[in-house]
Structure formats: C-alpha cells, structure tokens
CSV table of C-alpha atoms (C1' of nucleotides) in Angstrom, one decimal:
chain,number,residue,atom,x,y,z
A,283,MET,CA,-2.6,-8.5,2.2
A,284,ASP,CA,-4.1,-12.1,2.5
A,285,ILE,CA,-7.0,-11.7,5.3
A,286,LEU,CA,-9.4,-13.3,3.5
A,287,LYS,CA,-7.3,-16.0,2.9
A,288,TRP,CA,-6.1,-16.5,6.3
A,289,LEU,CA,-9.8,-16.5,7.2
A,290,LYS,CA,-10.6,-19.7,5.3
A,291,GLN,CA,-8.8,-21.2,8.1
A,292,PRO,CA,-8.4,-19.5,11.1
A,293,GLU,CA,-7.0,-23.2,13.0
A,294,LYS,CA,-4.3,-23.2,10.4
A,295,GLU,CA,-3.2,-19.4,10.6
A,296,PHE,CA,-3.8,-18.3,14.1
A,297,PRO,CA,-3.7,-19.3,17.7
A,298,PRO,CA,-6.4,-20.4,19.1
A,299,HIS,CA,-8.8,-17.9,21.1
A,300,LYS,CA,-8.4,-18.3,24.7
A,301,GLU,CA,-11.6,-16.7,26.0
A,302,LEU,CA,-13.6,-18.0,23.2
A,303,GLY,CA,-12.1,-21.6,22.5
A,304,HIS,CA,-13.0,-21.1,18.6
A,305,PHE,CA,-13.7,-20.0,15.9
A,306,ASN,CA,-16.4,-20.3,15.0
A,307,PHE,CA,-17.2,-15.7,14.4
A,308,GLY,CA,-14.1,-15.9,13.0
A,309,VAL,CA,-10.9,-14.6,13.9
A,310,CYS,CA,-10.6,-11.5,16.2
A,311,GLY,CA,-8.9,-8.1,15.0
A,312,GLN,CA,-5.8,-8.4,17.4
A,313,PHE,CA,-4.2,-11.5,16.1
A,314,ILE,CA,-4.8,-10.2,12.2
A,315,TYR,CA,-3.2,-7.3,13.3
A,316,GLU,CA,-0.5,-9.3,15.0
A,317,LYS,CA,-0.3,-11.2,11.8
A,318,SER,CA,0.2,-8.7,8.9
A,319,GLY,CA,2.8,-6.3,10.2
A,320,LEU,CA,1.0,-3.4,10.0
A,321,SER,CA,-0.3,-1.0,11.8
A,322,GLN,CA,-3.3,-1.5,13.9
A,323,SER,CA,-5.0,1.6,12.5
A,324,THR,CA,-4.2,0.3,8.9
A,325,ILE,CA,-5.7,-2.9,9.6
A,326,SER,CA,-8.6,-1.7,11.4
A,327,ASN,CA,-9.2,0.3,8.2
A,328,TYR,CA,-9.2,-2.6,5.7
A,329,LEU,CA,-11.3,-4.4,8.3
A,330,SER,CA,-14.1,-2.0,8.3
A,331,GLN,CA,-13.4,-1.8,4.0
A,332,LEU,CA,-13.7,-5.6,4.2
A,333,GLN,CA,-17.2,-4.9,6.4
A,334,ASN,CA,-18.3,-2.1,4.3
A,335,VAL,CA,-18.1,-3.9,0.8
A,336,GLY,CA,-19.8,-7.0,2.5
A,337,LEU,CA,-17.0,-9.4,2.4
A,338,ILE,CA,-16.5,-10.2,6.2
A,339,THR,CA,-18.8,-10.1,9.1
A,340,PRO,CA,-17.7,-8.8,12.6
A,341,THR,CA,-19.1,-10.1,16.1
A,342,ARG,CA,-18.5,-8.0,19.0
A,343,ILE,CA,-18.2,-10.1,21.5
A,344,GLY,CA,-16.8,-8.8,25.3
A,345,LYS,CA,-13.6,-6.6,24.0
A,346,TRP,CA,-13.2,-8.2,21.3
A,347,THR,CA,-14.4,-8.2,17.5
A,348,TYR,CA,-14.1,-11.4,15.8
A,349,PHE,CA,-13.8,-11.1,11.9
A,350,GLN,CA,-15.4,-13.9,9.6
A,351,ARG,CA,-16.0,-14.5,5.8
A,352,ASN,CA,-19.6,-14.0,4.4
A,353,GLU,CA,-19.2,-16.8,1.5
A,354,GLU,CA,-22.4,-16.0,0.2
A,355,ASN,CA,-21.1,-12.4,-1.3
A,356,ILE,CA,-17.9,-13.2,-1.6
A,357,ASN,CA,-18.9,-15.9,-4.1
A,358,ALA,CA,-20.8,-13.0,-5.6
A,359,TYR,CA,-18.4,-10.9,-5.8
A,360,LEU,CA,-16.5,-13.9,-7.8
A,361,LYS,CA,-18.9,-14.3,-10.1
A,362,GLU,CA,-19.0,-10.7,-10.9
A,363,ILE,CA,-15.2,-10.6,-11.7
A,364,SER,CA,-15.1,-13.3,-14.2
A,365,ARG,CA,-18.2,-11.9,-16.2
A,366,LYS,CA,-15.9,-8.3,-16.1
A,367,LEU,CA,-13.1,-10.4,-17.2
B,178,MET,CA,-13.2,0.1,-18.6
B,179,ASP,CA,-14.5,-3.5,-20.0
B,180,ILE,CA,-12.3,-4.0,-22.7
B,181,LEU,CA,-11.5,-7.8,-21.8
B,182,LYS,CA,-15.8,-8.2,-21.7
B,183,TRP,CA,-16.4,-6.1,-24.6
B,184,LEU,CA,-13.8,-8.8,-26.6
B,185,LYS,CA,-15.9,-12.0,-25.3
B,186,GLN,CA,-18.4,-11.1,-28.0
B,187,PRO,CA,-16.7,-8.9,-30.9
B,188,GLU,CA,-19.4,-9.1,-33.3
B,189,LYS,CA,-21.8,-8.4,-30.9
B,190,GLU,CA,-19.9,-5.3,-29.7
B,191,PHE,CA,-17.8,-3.8,-32.4
B,192,PRO,CA,-19.1,-3.5,-36.1
B,193,PRO,CA,-17.4,-5.4,-38.6
B,194,HIS,CA,-13.8,-5.2,-40.1
B,195,LYS,CA,-13.4,-3.7,-43.3
B,196,GLU,CA,-10.3,-5.3,-44.5
B,197,LEU,CA,-10.4,-8.8,-42.8
B,198,GLY,CA,-13.9,-9.4,-42.6
B,199,HIS,CA,-13.8,-11.1,-39.0
B,200,PHE,CA,-12.6,-11.0,-35.6
B,201,ASN,CA,-10.6,-14.4,-35.8
B,202,PHE,CA,-7.6,-12.5,-34.4
B,203,GLY,CA,-9.8,-10.2,-32.0
B,204,VAL,CA,-10.7,-6.3,-32.6
B,205,CYS,CA,-8.0,-3.7,-34.1
B,206,GLY,CA,-7.5,-1.1,-31.6
B,207,GLN,CA,-9.0,1.5,-33.3
B,208,PHE,CA,-12.2,0.1,-32.6
B,209,ILE,CA,-11.6,-0.2,-28.7
B,210,TYR,CA,-10.8,3.3,-28.9
B,211,GLU,CA,-13.5,4.8,-30.3
B,212,LYS,CA,-16.1,2.9,-28.2
B,213,SER,CA,-14.7,3.5,-24.7
B,214,GLY,CA,-14.5,7.4,-24.9
B,215,LEU,CA,-10.8,7.7,-24.0
B,216,SER,CA,-8.3,9.1,-25.1
B,217,GLN,CA,-6.1,6.9,-28.1
B,218,SER,CA,-3.0,7.1,-25.6
B,219,THR,CA,-4.9,6.1,-23.1
B,220,ILE,CA,-6.6,3.1,-24.6
B,221,SER,CA,-3.0,2.2,-26.2
B,222,ASN,CA,-1.7,2.2,-23.0
B,223,TYR,CA,-4.2,0.0,-21.2
B,224,LEU,CA,-3.9,-2.3,-24.1
B,225,SER,CA,0.0,-2.7,-23.6
B,226,GLN,CA,-0.6,-3.3,-20.0
B,227,LEU,CA,-3.1,-6.4,-20.8
B,228,GLN,CA,-0.5,-7.2,-23.1
B,229,ASN,CA,2.4,-7.3,-20.7
B,230,VAL,CA,0.2,-9.3,-18.2
B,231,GLY,CA,-0.8,-11.6,-20.6
B,232,LEU,CA,-4.4,-11.3,-20.8
B,233,ILE,CA,-4.7,-10.6,-24.6
B,234,THR,CA,-2.2,-10.8,-27.1
B,235,PRO,CA,-1.9,-8.6,-30.1
B,236,THR,CA,-1.7,-9.9,-34.1
B,237,ARG,CA,-0.5,-7.0,-36.2
B,238,ILE,CA,-1.6,-7.2,-39.6
B,239,GLY,CA,-0.8,-4.4,-42.3
B,240,LYS,CA,-1.7,-0.9,-40.4
B,241,TRP,CA,-3.8,-2.9,-37.9
B,242,THR,CA,-3.2,-4.3,-34.5
B,243,TYR,CA,-6.0,-6.9,-33.6
B,244,PHE,CA,-6.0,-7.3,-29.7
B,245,GLN,CA,-7.7,-10.6,-28.8
B,246,ARG,CA,-8.3,-12.2,-25.4
B,247,ASN,CA,-5.7,-15.1,-24.1
B,248,GLU,CA,-8.6,-17.2,-22.2
B,249,GLU,CA,-5.9,-19.6,-21.1
B,250,ASN,CA,-3.9,-17.0,-18.9
B,251,ILE,CA,-7.5,-15.3,-18.0
B,252,ASN,CA,-8.3,-18.5,-16.4
B,253,ALA,CA,-5.3,-18.8,-14.6
B,254,TYR,CA,-5.6,-15.4,-13.6
B,255,LEU,CA,-9.4,-16.1,-12.3
B,256,LYS,CA,-8.2,-19.1,-10.2
B,257,GLU,CA,-5.7,-17.1,-8.6
B,258,ILE,CA,-8.2,-14.5,-7.4
B,259,SER,CA,-10.6,-17.1,-6.3
B,260,ARG,CA,-7.4,-19.1,-4.2
B,261,LYS,CA,-6.9,-15.1,-2.7
B,262,LEU,CA,-10.6,-14.2,-2.4
C,68,DA,C1',-13.9,6.2,39.6
C,69,DG,C1',-9.2,4.9,36.8
C,70,DT,C1',-6.4,1.9,34.0
C,71,DA,C1',-5.5,-0.8,30.7
C,72,DA,C1',-6.6,-3.7,26.2
C,73,DA,C1',-9.3,-4.2,21.9
C,74,DT,C1',-10.9,-1.7,18.1
C,75,DA,C1',-12.3,3.0,15.1
C,76,DT,C1',-11.9,7.5,13.5
C,77,DC,C1',-8.9,11.5,11.8
C,78,DG,C1',-5.6,13.9,9.2
C,79,DA,C1',-1.4,13.5,6.8
C,80,DA,C1',2.2,12.3,3.9
C,81,DA,C1',4.2,8.7,0.7
C,82,DT,C1',3.1,6.2,-3.5
C,83,DA,C1',0.8,4.4,-7.0
C,84,DT,C1',-2.5,4.8,-10.7
C,85,DG,C1',-5.7,6.9,-14.9
C,86,DT,C1',-5.5,10.1,-17.6
C,87,DC,C1',-4.3,13.2,-21.1
C,88,DG,C1',-1.3,16.0,-25.0
C,89,DA,C1',2.0,16.1,-27.6
C,90,DT,C1',5.1,13.3,-30.3
C,91,DA,C1',6.9,9.5,-31.8
C,92,DT,C1',7.1,4.9,-34.9
C,93,DA,C1',5.1,2.0,-38.4
C,94,DA,C1',2.6,0.8,-42.7
C,95,DG,C1',0.3,2.0,-46.6
C,96,DA,C1',-1.4,4.7,-50.6
C,97,DA,C1',-0.8,8.6,-53.2
D,255,DT,C1',8.9,10.6,-51.0
D,256,DT,C1',5.4,12.6,-49.0
D,257,DC,C1',1.1,12.4,-46.5
D,258,DT,C1',-2.1,9.9,-43.8
D,259,DT,C1',-3.8,6.5,-40.5
D,260,DA,C1',-3.2,3.2,-36.7
D,261,DT,C1',-0.4,2.5,-32.7
D,262,DA,C1',2.6,3.2,-29.5
D,263,DT,C1',5.9,5.9,-25.9
D,264,DC,C1',6.9,10.4,-22.5
D,265,DG,C1',6.1,13.7,-19.8
D,266,DA,C1',2.9,15.7,-17.0
D,267,DC,C1',-0.9,16.5,-13.2
D,268,DA,C1',-4.8,15.1,-11.0
D,269,DT,C1',-6.6,11.9,-8.1
D,270,DA,C1',-6.6,7.4,-5.4
D,271,DT,C1',-4.7,4.2,-2.4
D,272,DT,C1',-2.0,2.6,1.0
D,273,DT,C1',-0.2,3.3,5.4
D,274,DC,C1',1.3,5.4,9.5
D,275,DG,C1',1.0,8.0,14.1
D,276,DA,C1',-2.1,9.9,17.5
D,277,DT,C1',-6.3,10.0,19.9
D,278,DA,C1',-11.1,8.8,20.6
D,279,DT,C1',-14.0,4.9,22.2
D,280,DT,C1',-15.7,0.6,24.0
D,281,DT,C1',-15.2,-2.8,27.4
D,282,DA,C1',-13.9,-5.0,31.4
D,283,DC,C1',-10.8,-5.6,35.4
D,284,DT,C1',-9.3,-3.1,39.8
DNA sequence: AGTAAATATCGAAATATGTCGATATAAGAA
DNA sequence: TTCTTATATCGACATATTTCGATATTTACT
C-alpha cells in the first residue's frame, strides 16, 4: 500500500477534485479507496491508523474528508528509523 | 529488538571478544543472545533473517560466528523506505 | 422527512510474525 | 572419540496484522 507515496504528488496520481479544484488539503478518501483496489473499510482503517500516528492530517469539507501528508512527522519518523537501523 | 543499533558501536554495547580482541567482524552471536534477553533460537532466527535480506554479514571463525552491519545495504534500504514514505 | 454518497466502526476470518523448547550440526578441547 | 560450546533448524503455539462484509454515522440534496 503506497498511500503516503501517492500523496506526495496528488496531481500525478489522482483525478482532479470536482468540488474543490485543488489538492491543498490532500486527496479525498474516495479516490484513495478507488485507486487502492481494497475495500472501503480497509482503506478507512488504514487512513485512520495513519492519522492516529500523525503521518497524515484529515480535513473534512462537506461530504468529503481530504487527507494530506504531515511532512514534519514523516521526517521525524524517518529519522527515528535511521537511528534504529 | 535493537540488534542493528547495537552493532553500530560494538565496543560500547558489548564486552570484548576474548579470542579475537577486536570487533572487526562485528559481534559474536552469543553476546547478542545474552544481551537480548530472548531465547537462543529466537536470536539465531533474527540473525538469519537479517542475513537473508543482506543487512548483516556473518563471518565464522572457529566456534564463533561474528555478525557485522552491511552499511551499503542498510543505506539502500533506508533510501527505499524514504521513497515509500 | 427521506434518500444517497462519503466515511467510520465493529466483529470475524485468514494469514503472518514472534517466540519458544527440543533437537541437530559444527568446531574445538579433553 | 567423546564432551562441551556456539550456532542453526524444526515444529508448535500465541499474538498481531490484514482484510473483509455488514452496519452506523455524517452531510448534502430532494
């Protein structure tokens, strides 16, 4: 599952958001679900775990929730990994 | 389990090797086992998995097998992780 | 109020991982 | 050759992770 990777370049990986017209808040869950090939519940579960550990930040706008990378925490996590390895 | 981390600075983490007198080939499995608090079979299993994926390199000398970090592969792995994240 | 779309939650099943004890193998020492 | 020590392998079990379908919740639209 390459969700975090996809979120690096949303315009490259996903169709445009009809309502919003931009990716400033990341990508809506529906698109991630559709691209993933997994079930909606599985993806929702993934996304909420990524939220819980702080690697992505959700923004709800109307019916949609957009998910964007939290670069700060991702970098901190990478540093932690490189300390462990 | 911080085996890879321990192997970064063997002189700091382990007693000296009686027979060898240095850590040029890394640290013997026995010391890693003793420090770990896990069973010998578990540690041997860990070590062989780390070998299989190329993150450590074993050197058998007499009765002992010494394990050292494979910095090249560790760095490649870190890069791969940072691409995925 | 009623319906539809996006997302979240719950419980279950399948699979993977971590860990062990017992046993095997390899090498040096007696 | 036999014994001891270091390491590897095997089979089993417990726990964790992945994934699902069903259902609940939230929000907008009719």
